[in-house]
Amino acid sequence: AAGGALSGKRVLITAGGTREPLDPVRFLGNKSSGKQGVALAEAALAAGADVTVIHAHMDVAAPAGAKLQSVETALELRAATLSAAGTFDVVIMAAAVADFRPASISSGKIKKRDDTADPVINLVRNPDILVEVVAHRAAQNLKQLIVGFAAETGDDQDDALSYAEAKLQRKGCDLLVVNEVGPGDSGTERVFGQDSNQVQILALDGATPVQASGSKRTVADTVVRVIAARLSAS
Ligand code: C5P
């Protein structure tokens, strides 16, 4: 789209859920479908951006028209993201990154044996890639807009939002797109794997939060609109 709101802009999006191997055939994963990341890529492409998607596991097809790089683990996602980040105007971290990974990866398949105790999986923390992207921007003196996502649970919406506000401050990204996850009133999952989403877009500079709800594409279009407005104002 020549003349689109993000025409000439380079946008990096991380998407999908990382998988942290336990042994050659097993991993710890998460429920991320990649749908929101793909929708963001499509929205950014429609706005005329040059889009790169670094994606971990996704249940959906990667977006046509974007440059793609596939990774598996949080550490791979981190390496790919940090080595690419320098040339992008916008970085959107929509990937669901595992907070922990197994402390060691068994070189052979972990076997069940009646004569030994049940195995225990020790976990170690993964780095927070979003925090590192923010630090990288500062270290390289880049003019870059950085957007995080947060899936929050809380006793109620206010509760979830105050967690999100604290997270925004802690991570230091410009925008944090927040959705409440977990069972809704009907008891079914509201976000993961679903086609629709309800979010608030919080801004580090204290701008009034922007709400969006509807399909993940509708949410993505709103996120892109907020990003484009900030780029043109700066
Ligand atoms: O802390 P939390 O996982 O809720 O933060 C979510 C945001 O941080 C997302 O944008 C996600 O992509 C990013 N993240 C990250 N590295 C991690 C954990 C989360 O970049 N290890």
Coordinates of C-alpha atoms and ligand atoms in Angstrom, one line a residue:
A1 CA 0.0 0.0 0.0
A2 CA 1.9 3.0 -1.3
G3 CA 1.2 6.0 0.9
G4 CA 0.0 3.8 3.8
A5 CA 0.3 5.0 7.3
L6 CA 3.5 2.9 7.8
S7 CA 4.9 3.4 4.3
G8 CA 8.6 3.2 4.2
K9 CA 8.8 2.0 7.8
R10 CA 10.6 -1.2 8.9
V11 CA 8.6 -3.2 11.4
L12 CA 9.9 -6.3 13.3
I13 CA 7.3 -8.6 14.9
T14 CA 7.9 -11.6 17.1
A15 CA 5.1 -14.1 17.1
G16 CA 4.1 -17.5 18.3
G17 CA 5.1 -19.5 21.4
T18 CA 8.6 -20.7 22.2
R19 CA 9.3 -24.4 22.8
E20 CA 11.9 -25.3 25.4
P21 CA 13.3 -28.8 24.8
L22 CA 13.6 -31.4 27.6
D23 CA 15.0 -34.1 25.4
P24 CA 15.1 -34.8 21.6
V25 CA 11.4 -35.4 21.5
R26 CA 9.8 -33.4 24.3
F27 CA 9.4 -29.7 25.1
L28 CA 7.7 -27.3 27.4
G29 CA 5.4 -25.1 25.4
N30 CA 2.5 -22.7 25.7
K31 CA -0.9 -22.0 24.2
S32 CA 0.1 -19.2 21.9
S33 CA -1.4 -19.7 18.5
G34 CA 0.6 -16.9 16.7
K35 CA -2.7 -15.5 15.5
Q36 CA -2.2 -12.0 17.1
G37 CA 1.3 -11.8 15.7
V38 CA 0.2 -12.8 12.2
A39 CA -2.7 -10.3 12.4
L40 CA -0.2 -7.6 13.4
A41 CA 2.0 -8.5 10.4
E42 CA -1.0 -8.4 8.0
A43 CA -2.1 -5.0 9.5
A44 CA 1.4 -3.6 9.2
L45 CA 1.7 -4.9 5.6
A46 CA -1.6 -3.4 4.7
A47 CA -0.3 0.0 6.1
G48 CA 2.6 -0.2 3.7
A49 CA 5.3 -1.3 6.1
D50 CA 8.3 -3.5 5.3
V51 CA 7.6 -6.4 7.7
T52 CA 9.8 -9.0 9.2
V53 CA 8.4 -11.7 11.4
I54 CA 10.6 -13.8 13.7
H55 CA 8.3 -16.6 14.8
A56 CA 8.4 -19.5 17.2
H57 CA 5.8 -22.2 17.0
M58 CA 2.5 -21.1 15.5
D59 CA -0.8 -23.0 14.8
V60 CA -1.5 -20.7 11.8
A61 CA 0.3 -20.0 8.6
A62 CA 3.0 -17.3 8.6
P63 CA 1.9 -14.1 6.9
A64 CA 2.4 -13.9 3.2
G65 CA 4.4 -10.8 2.2
A66 CA 6.5 -10.6 5.3
K67 CA 10.1 -11.7 5.6
L68 CA 10.2 -14.7 7.9
Q69 CA 12.6 -16.2 10.3
S70 CA 11.7 -19.3 12.3
V71 CA 13.1 -20.1 15.8
E72 CA 12.3 -22.6 18.4
T73 CA 13.4 -21.5 21.9
A74 CA 13.5 -18.3 23.9
L75 CA 17.3 -18.1 23.5
E76 CA 17.1 -18.5 19.7
L77 CA 14.3 -15.9 19.6
R78 CA 16.5 -13.6 21.7
A79 CA 19.6 -14.0 19.4
A80 CA 17.5 -13.5 16.2
T81 CA 15.7 -10.5 17.6
L82 CA 18.7 -8.7 19.1
S83 CA 20.8 -9.2 16.0
A84 CA 18.0 -7.9 13.7
A85 CA 16.6 -5.1 15.9
G86 CA 19.1 -2.4 15.0
T87 CA 17.6 -1.6 11.6
F88 CA 13.9 -1.4 12.5
D89 CA 11.8 1.6 13.2
V90 CA 9.3 -0.4 15.2
V91 CA 9.7 -3.6 17.2
I92 CA 6.5 -5.4 18.3
M93 CA 7.1 -8.3 20.8
A94 CA 3.9 -10.4 20.4
A95 CA 5.7 -13.7 21.0
A96 CA 4.8 -15.7 24.0
V97 CA 8.3 -16.3 25.4
A98 CA 8.7 -19.1 28.0
D99 CA 9.8 -17.5 31.3
F100 CA 11.7 -20.7 32.2
R101 CA 13.6 -23.4 30.3
P102 CA 14.8 -26.8 31.5
A103 CA 18.2 -26.3 33.2
S104 CA 19.6 -29.1 31.1
I105 CA 18.5 -30.9 27.9
S106 CA 18.8 -34.7 28.0
S107 CA 20.8 -35.9 24.9
G108 CA 18.7 -39.0 24.8
K109 CA 15.0 -39.5 25.3
I110 CA 14.2 -39.4 29.1
K111 CA 13.2 -43.0 29.8
K112 CA 10.6 -44.3 32.3
R113 CA 12.2 -46.9 34.5
D114 CA 10.5 -48.7 37.4
D115 CA 13.8 -48.9 39.4
T116 CA 14.4 -45.2 39.6
A117 CA 12.6 -42.2 41.1
D118 CA 10.3 -40.2 38.9
P119 CA 12.2 -37.5 37.1
V120 CA 12.3 -33.9 38.3
I121 CA 12.6 -31.1 35.9
N122 CA 14.7 -28.2 37.0
L123 CA 14.0 -24.9 35.4
V124 CA 16.1 -21.7 34.9
R125 CA 14.9 -18.3 34.0
N126 CA 15.0 -17.1 30.4
P127 CA 16.1 -13.6 29.7
D128 CA 13.4 -11.0 29.1
I129 CA 13.9 -10.2 25.5
L130 CA 11.6 -7.1 25.6
V131 CA 13.7 -5.6 28.3
E132 CA 16.8 -6.4 26.3
V133 CA 15.4 -4.8 23.2
V134 CA 14.7 -1.6 25.2
A135 CA 18.3 -1.7 26.6
H136 CA 19.7 -2.3 23.1
R137 CA 17.8 0.7 21.8
A138 CA 19.4 2.9 24.5
A139 CA 22.9 1.4 24.0
Q140 CA 22.7 2.0 20.2
N141 CA 21.0 5.4 20.5
L142 CA 18.2 4.2 18.2
K143 CA 15.1 6.0 17.3
Q144 CA 12.7 3.1 17.6
L145 CA 9.2 2.5 18.9
I146 CA 9.0 -0.7 21.0
V147 CA 5.7 -2.4 21.7
G148 CA 5.1 -5.2 24.2
F149 CA 2.1 -7.4 24.8
A150 CA 0.9 -8.6 28.2
A151 CA -1.6 -11.3 29.0
E152 CA -2.8 -10.4 32.5
T153 CA -5.1 -12.2 34.9
G154 CA -6.5 -10.4 37.9
D155 CA -9.4 -10.4 40.3
D156 CA -11.1 -7.9 38.0
Q157 CA -10.2 -5.6 35.2
D158 CA -8.8 -2.8 37.4
D159 CA -6.6 -5.3 39.1
A160 CA -5.3 -6.7 35.8
L161 CA -4.7 -3.1 34.6
S162 CA -2.7 -2.1 37.6
Y163 CA -0.4 -5.2 37.1
A164 CA -0.1 -4.1 33.5
E165 CA 0.8 -0.5 34.4
A166 CA 3.6 -1.8 36.7
K167 CA 4.8 -4.1 33.9
L168 CA 4.9 -1.3 31.4
Q169 CA 7.1 0.7 33.8
R170 CA 9.3 -2.3 34.5
K171 CA 9.8 -3.2 30.9
G172 CA 10.2 0.4 29.6
C173 CA 8.6 -0.2 26.2
D174 CA 6.7 2.7 24.7
L175 CA 3.4 0.8 24.4
L176 CA 2.0 -2.2 26.1
V177 CA -1.0 -4.0 24.6
V178 CA -2.8 -5.7 27.5
N179 CA -5.4 -8.4 27.4
E180 CA -7.0 -10.3 30.2
V181 CA -6.6 -14.0 29.7
G182 CA -8.0 -17.0 31.4
P183 CA -11.6 -18.2 31.7
G184 CA -14.2 -15.6 30.9
D185 CA -17.7 -15.5 32.4
S186 CA -18.7 -18.5 30.3
G187 CA -15.7 -20.4 31.7
T188 CA -13.9 -20.7 28.4
E189 CA -10.6 -19.3 27.5
R190 CA -10.8 -15.7 26.2
V191 CA -7.6 -15.1 24.3
F192 CA -5.3 -18.0 23.5
G193 CA -6.2 -19.7 20.3
Q194 CA -9.3 -17.5 19.9
D195 CA -10.0 -15.3 16.9
S196 CA -11.0 -12.3 18.9
N197 CA -9.5 -10.2 21.5
Q198 CA -10.1 -7.3 23.8
V199 CA -7.2 -5.1 24.7
Q200 CA -6.1 -1.8 26.2
I201 CA -3.1 -0.1 24.7
L202 CA -1.1 1.6 27.6
A203 CA 1.5 4.2 26.9
L204 CA 4.7 4.8 28.9
D205 CA 4.4 8.5 28.4
G206 CA 1.0 8.5 30.2
A207 CA -1.2 9.1 27.1
T208 CA -4.8 8.0 27.6
P209 CA -5.1 4.2 27.0
V210 CA -6.7 3.2 23.7
Q211 CA -9.2 0.4 23.8
A212 CA -9.7 -2.1 21.0
S213 CA -11.9 -5.1 20.7
G214 CA -13.0 -7.5 18.0
S215 CA -11.1 -9.8 15.7
K216 CA -7.3 -10.0 16.3
R217 CA -7.0 -8.2 12.9
T218 CA -9.2 -5.4 14.2
V219 CA -7.0 -5.2 17.3
A220 CA -3.9 -5.3 15.1
D221 CA -5.3 -2.4 12.9
T222 CA -5.8 -0.3 16.1
V223 CA -2.3 -1.1 17.3
V224 CA -0.9 -0.1 13.9
R225 CA -2.9 3.1 13.9
V226 CA -1.5 4.0 17.4
I227 CA 2.0 3.2 16.2
A228 CA 1.6 5.3 13.0
A229 CA 0.3 8.3 14.9
R230 CA 3.3 8.2 17.2
L231 CA 5.8 7.9 14.4
S232 CA 4.3 10.8 12.6
A233 CA 4.2 12.9 15.7
S234 CA 7.9 12.3 16.5
Ligands
C5P1 O1 6.4 -10.5 31.5 P1 5.4 -11.0 30.5 O2 5.7 -12.3 29.9 O3 3.9 -10.8 30.8 O4 5.6 -9.9 29.3 C1 5.1 -10.0 28.1 C2 5.8 -9.2 27.1 O5 7.2 -9.4 27.3 C3 5.5 -9.7 25.7 O6 5.7 -8.6 24.8 C4 6.6 -10.8 25.5 O7 6.9 -10.9 24.1 C5 7.8 -10.2 26.2 N1 8.7 -11.2 26.9 C6 10.0 -11.3 26.4 N2 10.8 -12.2 27.0 C7 10.4 -12.9 28.0 C8 9.1 -12.8 28.5 C9 8.3 -11.9 27.9 O8 10.4 -10.5 25.5 N3 11.3 -13.8 28.6

